[in-house]
XYZ file of C-alpha atoms in Angstrom:
166
model
C -27.962 202.330 223.883
C -26.869 198.866 224.887
C -24.378 198.307 227.685
C -23.385 200.334 230.682
C -22.592 204.005 230.359
C -18.977 203.501 231.468
C -18.367 200.769 228.884
C -19.974 202.730 226.052
C -18.073 205.855 227.029
C -14.765 203.953 227.126
C -15.430 202.471 223.675
C -16.248 205.872 222.194
C -13.082 207.311 223.748
C -11.025 204.456 222.265
C -12.540 204.945 218.795
C -11.935 208.692 218.888
C -8.427 208.601 220.352
C -6.967 205.461 218.834
C -8.846 205.256 215.532
C -9.467 208.950 214.849
C -13.213 208.468 214.365
C -15.505 211.383 215.177
C -18.041 209.783 217.519
C -20.034 212.948 218.238
C -22.997 211.801 216.153
C -22.483 208.027 216.386
C -23.588 205.390 218.815
C -21.854 202.248 220.023
C -23.524 198.886 220.538
C -21.971 196.073 222.520
C -22.544 192.471 221.459
C -21.251 189.238 222.912
C -18.893 188.662 220.005
C -17.879 189.790 216.529
C -19.974 187.072 214.871
C -23.109 188.305 216.606
C -22.241 191.898 215.721
C -21.896 190.922 212.044
C -25.175 188.992 211.998
C -26.963 191.846 213.790
C -25.632 194.358 211.260
C -26.830 192.232 208.347
C -30.262 191.751 209.953
C -30.586 195.519 210.273
C -29.352 196.354 206.770
C -30.556 193.564 204.483
C -33.681 191.669 203.508
C -33.790 187.983 202.590
C -32.686 187.563 198.987
C -30.292 190.526 199.062
C -26.664 190.070 198.040
C -23.717 190.717 200.332
C -20.209 191.057 198.917
C -17.246 189.183 200.341
C -13.691 189.409 199.054
C -11.813 186.117 198.637
C -10.295 184.769 200.732
C -12.997 185.370 203.315
C -13.847 184.370 206.848
C -16.147 181.312 206.770
C -18.321 182.640 209.581
C -19.502 185.525 207.399
C -20.932 183.096 204.823
C -22.644 181.101 207.576
C -24.348 184.248 208.902
C -25.510 185.216 205.416
C -26.971 181.811 204.677
C -28.789 181.717 208.015
C -30.353 185.082 207.151
C -31.373 184.120 203.611
C -28.783 186.385 202.007
C -26.701 185.582 198.932
C -22.918 185.836 199.213
C -21.302 187.437 196.171
C -17.597 186.601 196.243
C -15.296 189.088 194.526
C -11.535 188.821 194.033
C -8.706 190.457 195.854
C -5.614 191.675 194.050
C -2.216 189.973 194.235
C -1.551 191.659 197.607
C -4.770 190.217 199.062
C -6.617 193.548 199.042
C -10.209 194.069 197.847
C -10.444 194.737 194.114
C -12.176 198.127 193.833
C -12.800 197.732 190.078
C -14.507 194.366 190.623
C -16.689 195.922 193.325
C -17.616 198.850 191.087
C -18.627 196.467 188.281
C -20.694 194.299 190.643
C -22.477 197.307 192.159
C -23.358 198.602 188.682
C -24.845 195.321 187.416
C -28.434 195.953 186.255
C -29.667 193.021 188.339
C -27.594 193.866 191.434
C -29.225 193.183 194.784
C -26.110 194.211 196.708
C -27.098 195.888 199.971
C -23.873 195.376 201.878
C -20.162 194.934 201.219
C -18.051 193.137 203.811
C -14.499 194.294 204.330
C -12.162 192.657 206.841
C -9.018 194.608 207.628
C -6.620 193.278 208.650
C -7.930 190.327 206.709
C -8.762 187.007 208.238
C -7.279 184.749 206.889
C -4.650 186.535 204.749
C -3.485 189.312 207.106
C -3.628 191.917 204.301
C -4.301 195.441 205.580
C -6.265 197.970 203.522
C -4.590 201.346 203.401
C -6.528 204.581 203.768
C -6.661 205.199 200.005
C -8.219 201.828 199.148
C -10.574 202.022 202.116
C -11.747 205.451 200.957
C -12.307 204.092 197.435
C -14.469 201.288 198.840
C -16.444 203.802 200.913
C -17.029 205.979 197.828
C -18.167 203.033 195.686
C -20.600 201.869 198.360
C -21.956 205.376 198.906
C -22.483 205.890 195.164
C -24.455 202.637 194.962
C -26.349 203.220 198.234
C -24.850 200.038 199.677
C -23.529 199.620 203.196
C -19.875 198.954 203.919
C -19.724 196.580 206.881
C -16.204 196.596 208.262
C -14.804 193.853 210.483
C -11.770 195.284 212.268
C -11.477 192.634 214.966
C -7.795 192.152 214.156
C -6.823 195.836 214.008
C -3.740 195.238 216.177
C -2.604 192.120 214.272
C -0.494 193.724 211.564
C 2.773 192.523 210.081
C 5.837 193.964 208.363
C 5.094 197.573 209.261
C 1.540 197.634 207.880
C -0.659 200.223 209.564
C -4.350 199.681 210.163
C -6.598 202.641 209.358
C -10.330 202.364 209.959
C -12.470 203.207 206.904
C -14.672 205.197 209.268
C -11.898 207.733 209.973
C -12.650 209.791 206.849
C -16.174 208.651 206.268
C -17.889 211.090 208.587
C -19.561 212.825 205.647
C -20.556 209.378 204.357
C -21.394 207.951 207.797
C -24.734 206.738 206.498
C -22.997 203.962 204.545
C -20.312 202.666 206.932
C -21.092 200.309 209.808
């Protein structure tokens, strides 16, 4: 564990109460920023030369972290609403030469503000699990929603697939 007991306990309580995530078999790690958390996750999950999916438009800092780690960004489209295209992800994961080890999802999106609903998030989780790829979710803007959109963490219903969601 990293961080003080009180801080880690408060974070677990927040994730359980506010996000509905079962934290009974999960740990929390504190970093000194979302960019470091993202880079640390990629270092743990990927090897140099692996591919990491981003959905356009994407946050520039994610590409910078990938390049510093010797990873290859694979940019996939979003639909007209700015949400990740599940069919495009499925096709990319099933490529014979795929080296995809991680898929990056930002919800609410930076820079578009699009919020993935529970159904699309679950579809992304299932596609990643089927391909044995990790879904790395950046939820730094979970409270920045517009026009009645509701943020739902992909981890809420992924407890049985917890081995593929970070």
